[in-house]
Amino acid sequence: MTPVEAANRLFNRVMTAVAAGDSTEAQQFMPMAIGAYERARPLDHDGLFHLSMLQRTAMQLEAALGTAEEILEDNPNHLLGLSAAAKAAVELGLGDIAAAYYEHVLEVYESQIEQDIPEYMDHAPITDSLKTEAEAFLGGR
């Protein structure tokens, strides 16, 4: 098993625990999952997205935003990077920054979603609802 595969297994375990409301298991495996991704660097966009999600779930919000921005440094139109950055910015109380990310989502959504990007398919519940999420956030400002 590669370091990324090990990190992905821990990610899935933590996110399954979070979804099931099992905070004990999530808290137990969260540091291991974050550490596994840090050790597996350099990460692809999917790995960085996973790490950002874990950091946000662990309330490491500045780190989550920084990790999401690593994706955007490589591909400023990456939907999962934009999603992770916007959500971290919202939780940090940085509404203007979140709005800028969500506005960019709306600008690039159609062209990005048409591309055959594996992590978009792997995280379809997120990418499928992202446009609506962006519109709702911006409409509520």
Short mmCIF file of N, CA and C in Angstrom, two decimals:
data_model
loop_
_atom_site.label_atom_id
_atom_site.label_comp_id
_atom_site.label_asym_id
_atom_site.label_seq_id
_atom_site.Cartn_x
_atom_site.Cartn_y
_atom_site.Cartn_z
N MET A 1 0.85 -1.17 0.00
CA MET A 1 0.00 0.00 0.00
C MET A 1 0.90 1.24 0.00
N THR A 2 0.59 2.17 -0.89
CA THR A 2 1.37 3.41 -0.98
C THR A 2 0.96 4.35 0.16
N PRO A 3 1.77 5.36 0.43
CA PRO A 3 1.39 6.34 1.46
C PRO A 3 0.06 7.05 1.15
N VAL A 4 -0.19 7.34 -0.12
CA VAL A 4 -1.45 7.99 -0.48
C VAL A 4 -2.63 7.04 -0.27
N GLU A 5 -2.46 5.77 -0.62
CA GLU A 5 -3.54 4.79 -0.38
C GLU A 5 -3.85 4.68 1.11
N ALA A 6 -2.81 4.66 1.94
CA ALA A 6 -3.02 4.61 3.39
C ALA A 6 -3.75 5.86 3.87
N ALA A 7 -3.35 7.01 3.37
CA ALA A 7 -4.01 8.26 3.74
C ALA A 7 -5.47 8.25 3.30
N ASN A 8 -5.73 7.76 2.09
CA ASN A 8 -7.11 7.70 1.59
C ASN A 8 -7.98 6.79 2.45
N ARG A 9 -7.42 5.69 2.91
CA ARG A 9 -8.19 4.79 3.79
C ARG A 9 -8.55 5.48 5.10
N LEU A 10 -7.58 6.20 5.66
CA LEU A 10 -7.85 6.93 6.89
C LEU A 10 -8.87 8.05 6.65
N PHE A 11 -8.76 8.73 5.52
CA PHE A 11 -9.73 9.77 5.16
C PHE A 11 -11.14 9.17 5.13
N ASN A 12 -11.28 8.05 4.43
CA ASN A 12 -12.59 7.41 4.32
C ASN A 12 -13.11 6.99 5.69
N ARG A 13 -12.24 6.50 6.53
CA ARG A 13 -12.65 6.08 7.88
C ARG A 13 -13.15 7.27 8.69
N VAL A 14 -12.41 8.38 8.64
CA VAL A 14 -12.81 9.57 9.38
C VAL A 14 -14.12 10.13 8.84
N MET A 15 -14.24 10.26 7.54
CA MET A 15 -15.44 10.86 6.96
C MET A 15 -16.67 9.97 7.16
N THR A 16 -16.47 8.65 7.15
CA THR A 16 -17.58 7.74 7.44
C THR A 16 -18.01 7.91 8.89
N ALA A 17 -17.05 8.04 9.80
CA ALA A 17 -17.37 8.25 11.21
C ALA A 17 -18.10 9.57 11.41
N VAL A 18 -17.65 10.62 10.74
CA VAL A 18 -18.31 11.92 10.85
C VAL A 18 -19.74 11.83 10.35
N ALA A 19 -19.94 11.19 9.20
CA ALA A 19 -21.28 11.05 8.62
C ALA A 19 -22.21 10.25 9.53
N ALA A 20 -21.63 9.29 10.26
CA ALA A 20 -22.43 8.45 11.16
C ALA A 20 -22.61 9.10 12.53
N GLY A 21 -22.00 10.26 12.73
CA GLY A 21 -22.11 10.92 14.02
C GLY A 21 -21.23 10.32 15.10
N ASP A 22 -20.24 9.55 14.70
CA ASP A 22 -19.33 8.89 15.65
C ASP A 22 -18.12 9.80 15.88
N SER A 23 -18.29 10.78 16.76
CA SER A 23 -17.22 11.75 16.99
C SER A 23 -16.01 11.13 17.66
N THR A 24 -16.22 10.08 18.45
CA THR A 24 -15.09 9.42 19.12
C THR A 24 -14.14 8.82 18.09
N GLU A 25 -14.69 8.07 17.15
CA GLU A 25 -13.83 7.46 16.12
C GLU A 25 -13.21 8.53 15.23
N ALA A 26 -14.00 9.54 14.87
CA ALA A 26 -13.47 10.61 14.02
C ALA A 26 -12.30 11.31 14.70
N GLN A 27 -12.45 11.62 15.98
CA GLN A 27 -11.37 12.29 16.72
C GLN A 27 -10.16 11.38 16.89
N GLN A 28 -10.40 10.09 17.03
CA GLN A 28 -9.31 9.15 17.21
C GLN A 28 -8.44 9.06 15.95
N PHE A 29 -9.08 9.01 14.79
CA PHE A 29 -8.34 8.79 13.55
C PHE A 29 -7.98 10.07 12.79
N MET A 30 -8.56 11.21 13.19
CA MET A 30 -8.29 12.48 12.50
C MET A 30 -6.80 12.82 12.48
N PRO A 31 -6.10 12.82 13.62
CA PRO A 31 -4.67 13.17 13.57
C PRO A 31 -3.86 12.22 12.69
N MET A 32 -4.23 10.94 12.71
CA MET A 32 -3.52 9.97 11.86
C MET A 32 -3.76 10.27 10.39
N ALA A 33 -5.00 10.62 10.04
CA ALA A 33 -5.33 10.90 8.64
C ALA A 33 -4.60 12.15 8.15
N ILE A 34 -4.63 13.21 8.95
CA ILE A 34 -3.95 14.44 8.56
C ILE A 34 -2.45 14.18 8.43
N GLY A 35 -1.89 13.48 9.40
CA GLY A 35 -0.46 13.16 9.35
C GLY A 35 -0.09 12.30 8.16
N ALA A 36 -0.97 11.37 7.81
CA ALA A 36 -0.70 10.49 6.66
C ALA A 36 -0.63 11.30 5.37
N TYR A 37 -1.53 12.27 5.20
CA TYR A 37 -1.47 13.10 4.00
C TYR A 37 -0.23 13.99 4.00
N GLU A 38 0.13 14.52 5.15
CA GLU A 38 1.33 15.36 5.22
C GLU A 38 2.57 14.54 4.84
N ARG A 39 2.63 13.30 5.30
CA ARG A 39 3.78 12.44 4.98
C ARG A 39 3.77 12.00 3.52
N ALA A 40 2.61 11.97 2.89
CA ALA A 40 2.50 11.50 1.50
C ALA A 40 2.79 12.60 0.48
N ARG A 41 3.06 13.79 0.93
CA ARG A 41 3.35 14.89 -0.01
C ARG A 41 4.53 14.54 -0.90
N PRO A 42 4.51 15.04 -2.15
CA PRO A 42 3.56 15.96 -2.75
C PRO A 42 2.26 15.23 -3.12
N LEU A 43 1.16 15.95 -2.95
CA LEU A 43 -0.17 15.40 -3.20
C LEU A 43 -0.74 15.94 -4.50
N ASP A 44 -1.60 15.14 -5.13
CA ASP A 44 -2.33 15.62 -6.29
C ASP A 44 -3.52 16.45 -5.79
N HIS A 45 -4.33 16.94 -6.71
CA HIS A 45 -5.46 17.79 -6.32
C HIS A 45 -6.43 17.06 -5.41
N ASP A 46 -6.69 15.80 -5.69
CA ASP A 46 -7.61 15.03 -4.86
C ASP A 46 -7.06 14.87 -3.45
N GLY A 47 -5.79 14.57 -3.33
CA GLY A 47 -5.17 14.43 -2.01
C GLY A 47 -5.20 15.73 -1.24
N LEU A 48 -4.93 16.84 -1.91
CA LEU A 48 -5.00 18.14 -1.25
C LEU A 48 -6.43 18.47 -0.83
N PHE A 49 -7.40 18.10 -1.66
CA PHE A 49 -8.81 18.32 -1.29
C PHE A 49 -9.15 17.51 -0.04
N HIS A 50 -8.74 16.25 -0.01
CA HIS A 50 -8.99 15.41 1.17
C HIS A 50 -8.36 16.04 2.40
N LEU A 51 -7.11 16.47 2.28
CA LEU A 51 -6.42 17.07 3.42
C LEU A 51 -7.14 18.32 3.89
N SER A 52 -7.58 19.16 2.96
CA SER A 52 -8.30 20.38 3.33
C SER A 52 -9.61 20.04 4.05
N MET A 53 -10.32 19.03 3.56
CA MET A 53 -11.57 18.61 4.22
C MET A 53 -11.30 18.13 5.64
N LEU A 54 -10.25 17.34 5.81
CA LEU A 54 -9.90 16.85 7.14
C LEU A 54 -9.54 18.02 8.05
N GLN A 55 -8.74 18.94 7.55
CA GLN A 55 -8.34 20.09 8.36
C GLN A 55 -9.56 20.92 8.76
N ARG A 56 -10.48 21.12 7.84
CA ARG A 56 -11.69 21.90 8.17
C ARG A 56 -12.54 21.17 9.18
N THR A 57 -12.67 19.86 9.04
CA THR A 57 -13.44 19.06 9.99
C THR A 57 -12.81 19.11 11.37
N ALA A 58 -11.48 19.19 11.41
CA ALA A 58 -10.74 19.28 12.68
C ALA A 58 -10.67 20.72 13.20
N MET A 59 -11.35 21.64 12.52
CA MET A 59 -11.36 23.06 12.87
C MET A 59 -9.99 23.71 12.76
N GLN A 60 -9.15 23.17 11.90
CA GLN A 60 -7.87 23.79 11.56
C GLN A 60 -8.12 24.64 10.31
N LEU A 61 -8.89 25.70 10.51
CA LEU A 61 -9.47 26.43 9.38
C LEU A 61 -8.43 27.16 8.53
N GLU A 62 -7.44 27.78 9.18
CA GLU A 62 -6.41 28.46 8.40
C GLU A 62 -5.63 27.46 7.55
N ALA A 63 -5.33 26.31 8.13
CA ALA A 63 -4.62 25.26 7.38
C ALA A 63 -5.49 24.76 6.23
N ALA A 64 -6.80 24.59 6.49
CA ALA A 64 -7.71 24.12 5.44
C ALA A 64 -7.74 25.09 4.27
N LEU A 65 -7.80 26.38 4.57
CA LEU A 65 -7.79 27.39 3.51
C LEU A 65 -6.46 27.36 2.76
N GLY A 66 -5.37 27.27 3.48
CA GLY A 66 -4.06 27.22 2.83
C GLY A 66 -3.90 26.02 1.93
N THR A 67 -4.39 24.87 2.37
CA THR A 67 -4.30 23.66 1.56
C THR A 67 -5.16 23.78 0.30
N ALA A 68 -6.37 24.32 0.46
CA ALA A 68 -7.24 24.53 -0.71
C ALA A 68 -6.57 25.48 -1.70
N GLU A 69 -5.91 26.49 -1.18
CA GLU A 69 -5.23 27.45 -2.06
C GLU A 69 -4.05 26.82 -2.79
N GLU A 70 -3.47 25.75 -2.23
CA GLU A 70 -2.42 25.02 -2.96
C GLU A 70 -2.98 24.44 -4.26
N ILE A 71 -4.20 23.93 -4.20
CA ILE A 71 -4.85 23.40 -5.40
C ILE A 71 -5.01 24.53 -6.41
N LEU A 72 -5.49 25.68 -5.93
CA LEU A 72 -5.81 26.79 -6.81
C LEU A 72 -4.56 27.46 -7.39
N GLU A 73 -3.42 27.32 -6.71
CA GLU A 73 -2.17 27.82 -7.28
C GLU A 73 -1.81 27.05 -8.55
N ASP A 74 -2.14 25.76 -8.56
CA ASP A 74 -1.85 24.92 -9.72
C ASP A 74 -2.95 25.03 -10.78
N ASN A 75 -4.20 25.10 -10.33
CA ASN A 75 -5.34 25.20 -11.25
C ASN A 75 -6.38 26.12 -10.61
N PRO A 76 -6.38 27.41 -10.96
CA PRO A 76 -7.28 28.36 -10.32
C PRO A 76 -8.76 28.10 -10.58
N ASN A 77 -9.09 27.20 -11.49
CA ASN A 77 -10.48 26.89 -11.82
C ASN A 77 -10.96 25.58 -11.23
N HIS A 78 -10.14 24.92 -10.44
CA HIS A 78 -10.48 23.59 -9.92
C HIS A 78 -11.67 23.70 -8.96
N LEU A 79 -12.76 23.05 -9.31
CA LEU A 79 -14.00 23.20 -8.54
C LEU A 79 -13.86 22.74 -7.09
N LEU A 80 -13.17 21.64 -6.86
CA LEU A 80 -13.03 21.17 -5.48
C LEU A 80 -12.13 22.10 -4.67
N GLY A 81 -11.11 22.65 -5.31
CA GLY A 81 -10.27 23.64 -4.64
C GLY A 81 -11.07 24.89 -4.29
N LEU A 82 -11.88 25.35 -5.23
CA LEU A 82 -12.72 26.52 -4.98
C LEU A 82 -13.73 26.24 -3.87
N SER A 83 -14.32 25.06 -3.89
CA SER A 83 -15.28 24.68 -2.85
C SER A 83 -14.63 24.66 -1.48
N ALA A 84 -13.48 23.99 -1.38
CA ALA A 84 -12.80 23.88 -0.09
C ALA A 84 -12.36 25.25 0.41
N ALA A 85 -11.85 26.09 -0.48
CA ALA A 85 -11.42 27.43 -0.08
C ALA A 85 -12.60 28.27 0.38
N ALA A 86 -13.70 28.21 -0.36
CA ALA A 86 -14.88 28.99 0.01
C ALA A 86 -15.42 28.56 1.36
N LYS A 87 -15.53 27.26 1.58
CA LYS A 87 -16.08 26.77 2.86
C LYS A 87 -15.18 27.14 4.03
N ALA A 88 -13.87 27.02 3.85
CA ALA A 88 -12.95 27.40 4.92
C ALA A 88 -13.06 28.90 5.19
N ALA A 89 -13.14 29.70 4.13
CA ALA A 89 -13.27 31.15 4.31
C ALA A 89 -14.56 31.51 5.04
N VAL A 90 -15.65 30.84 4.71
CA VAL A 90 -16.92 31.08 5.42
C VAL A 90 -16.74 30.80 6.91
N GLU A 91 -16.16 29.67 7.23
CA GLU A 91 -16.00 29.29 8.64
C GLU A 91 -15.01 30.20 9.37
N LEU A 92 -14.10 30.81 8.64
CA LEU A 92 -13.17 31.78 9.23
C LEU A 92 -13.79 33.17 9.37
N GLY A 93 -15.01 33.32 8.85
CA GLY A 93 -15.67 34.62 8.90
C GLY A 93 -15.17 35.59 7.84
N LEU A 94 -14.58 35.06 6.78
CA LEU A 94 -14.04 35.87 5.69
C LEU A 94 -15.02 35.88 4.53
N GLY A 95 -16.15 36.53 4.73
CA GLY A 95 -17.24 36.51 3.76
C GLY A 95 -16.87 37.03 2.39
N ASP A 96 -16.08 38.10 2.34
CA ASP A 96 -15.69 38.66 1.04
C ASP A 96 -14.80 37.70 0.26
N ILE A 97 -13.91 37.03 0.97
CA ILE A 97 -13.03 36.05 0.32
C ILE A 97 -13.85 34.85 -0.16
N ALA A 98 -14.77 34.39 0.69
CA ALA A 98 -15.65 33.28 0.29
C ALA A 98 -16.46 33.68 -0.94
N ALA A 99 -16.98 34.90 -0.94
CA ALA A 99 -17.78 35.37 -2.08
C ALA A 99 -16.95 35.36 -3.36
N ALA A 100 -15.70 35.76 -3.27
CA ALA A 100 -14.84 35.76 -4.46
C ALA A 100 -14.65 34.34 -4.99
N TYR A 101 -14.46 33.38 -4.09
CA TYR A 101 -14.33 31.99 -4.53
C TYR A 101 -15.63 31.49 -5.15
N TYR A 102 -16.76 31.79 -4.51
CA TYR A 102 -18.04 31.34 -5.05
C TYR A 102 -18.36 32.02 -6.39
N GLU A 103 -18.01 33.29 -6.53
CA GLU A 103 -18.21 33.97 -7.82
C GLU A 103 -17.40 33.28 -8.91
N HIS A 104 -16.19 32.89 -8.57
CA HIS A 104 -15.34 32.20 -9.55
C HIS A 104 -15.93 30.83 -9.90
N VAL A 105 -16.52 30.16 -8.91
CA VAL A 105 -17.21 28.89 -9.19
C VAL A 105 -18.24 29.10 -10.29
N LEU A 106 -19.06 30.14 -10.15
CA LEU A 106 -20.11 30.38 -11.14
C LEU A 106 -19.53 30.72 -12.52
N GLU A 107 -18.38 31.37 -12.54
CA GLU A 107 -17.75 31.72 -13.82
C GLU A 107 -17.23 30.49 -14.57
N VAL A 108 -16.74 29.50 -13.84
CA VAL A 108 -16.05 28.37 -14.49
C VAL A 108 -16.80 27.04 -14.38
N TYR A 109 -17.92 27.02 -13.68
CA TYR A 109 -18.58 25.75 -13.37
C TYR A 109 -18.85 24.91 -14.62
N GLU A 110 -19.52 25.48 -15.59
CA GLU A 110 -19.94 24.70 -16.76
C GLU A 110 -18.74 24.13 -17.52
N SER A 111 -17.72 24.94 -17.73
CA SER A 111 -16.56 24.45 -18.49
C SER A 111 -15.78 23.41 -17.69
N GLN A 112 -15.75 23.54 -16.37
CA GLN A 112 -15.02 22.58 -15.55
C GLN A 112 -15.77 21.26 -15.43
N ILE A 113 -17.07 21.33 -15.22
CA ILE A 113 -17.84 20.10 -14.98
C ILE A 113 -17.88 19.23 -16.23
N GLU A 114 -17.70 19.83 -17.40
CA GLU A 114 -17.68 19.07 -18.65
C GLU A 114 -16.39 18.28 -18.84
N GLN A 115 -15.35 18.63 -18.09
CA GLN A 115 -14.07 17.94 -18.23
C GLN A 115 -14.13 16.60 -17.50
N ASP A 116 -13.35 15.69 -17.99
CA ASP A 116 -13.32 14.34 -17.42
C ASP A 116 -12.26 14.29 -16.32
N ILE A 117 -12.55 14.96 -15.21
CA ILE A 117 -11.60 15.03 -14.10
C ILE A 117 -12.02 14.01 -13.04
N PRO A 118 -11.17 13.02 -12.78
CA PRO A 118 -11.56 11.91 -11.90
C PRO A 118 -12.08 12.34 -10.54
N GLU A 119 -11.44 13.33 -9.90
CA GLU A 119 -11.89 13.71 -8.57
C GLU A 119 -13.25 14.38 -8.59
N TYR A 120 -13.65 14.96 -9.72
CA TYR A 120 -14.99 15.52 -9.81
C TYR A 120 -16.02 14.40 -9.75
N MET A 121 -15.71 13.29 -10.42
CA MET A 121 -16.63 12.14 -10.39
C MET A 121 -16.60 11.46 -9.03
N ASP A 122 -15.41 11.37 -8.43
CA ASP A 122 -15.29 10.74 -7.11
C ASP A 122 -16.04 11.51 -6.04
N HIS A 123 -16.17 12.81 -6.22
CA HIS A 123 -16.84 13.66 -5.24
C HIS A 123 -18.07 14.31 -5.86
N ALA A 124 -18.81 13.53 -6.64
CA ALA A 124 -19.97 14.04 -7.37
C ALA A 124 -21.01 14.72 -6.47
N PRO A 125 -21.28 14.22 -5.26
CA PRO A 125 -22.25 14.95 -4.43
C PRO A 125 -21.82 16.40 -4.16
N ILE A 126 -20.53 16.63 -4.07
CA ILE A 126 -20.03 17.99 -3.83
C ILE A 126 -20.08 18.80 -5.12
N THR A 127 -19.53 18.25 -6.20
CA THR A 127 -19.49 19.02 -7.45
C THR A 127 -20.89 19.24 -8.01
N ASP A 128 -21.79 18.26 -7.82
CA ASP A 128 -23.14 18.41 -8.35
C ASP A 128 -23.92 19.53 -7.66
N SER A 129 -23.64 19.76 -6.38
CA SER A 129 -24.39 20.78 -5.63
C SER A 129 -23.64 22.10 -5.50
N LEU A 130 -22.42 22.17 -6.02
CA LEU A 130 -21.58 23.34 -5.80
C LEU A 130 -22.15 24.61 -6.43
N LYS A 131 -22.69 24.51 -7.62
CA LYS A 131 -23.24 25.70 -8.28
C LYS A 131 -24.40 26.26 -7.46
N THR A 132 -25.28 25.39 -7.01
CA THR A 132 -26.42 25.81 -6.19
C THR A 132 -25.95 26.41 -4.87
N GLU A 133 -24.94 25.79 -4.28
CA GLU A 133 -24.36 26.31 -3.03
C GLU A 133 -23.79 27.71 -3.23
N ALA A 134 -23.07 27.91 -4.33
CA ALA A 134 -22.49 29.22 -4.62
C ALA A 134 -23.58 30.26 -4.83
N GLU A 135 -24.61 29.90 -5.59
CA GLU A 135 -25.71 30.83 -5.84
C GLU A 135 -26.43 31.19 -4.54
N ALA A 136 -26.63 30.21 -3.68
CA ALA A 136 -27.30 30.47 -2.40
C ALA A 136 -26.46 31.39 -1.52
N PHE A 137 -25.17 31.13 -1.46
CA PHE A 137 -24.30 31.99 -0.63
C PHE A 137 -24.32 33.42 -1.15
N LEU A 138 -24.13 33.57 -2.44
CA LEU A 138 -24.07 34.91 -3.02
C LEU A 138 -25.43 35.61 -2.95
N GLY A 139 -26.51 34.85 -3.06
CA GLY A 139 -27.84 35.44 -2.97
C GLY A 139 -28.19 35.90 -1.57
N GLY A 140 -27.54 35.33 -0.58
CA GLY A 140 -27.80 35.68 0.81
C GLY A 140 -26.97 36.84 1.32
N ARG A 141 -26.14 37.39 0.47
CA ARG A 141 -25.26 38.50 0.92
C ARG A 141 -25.94 39.83 0.80
#
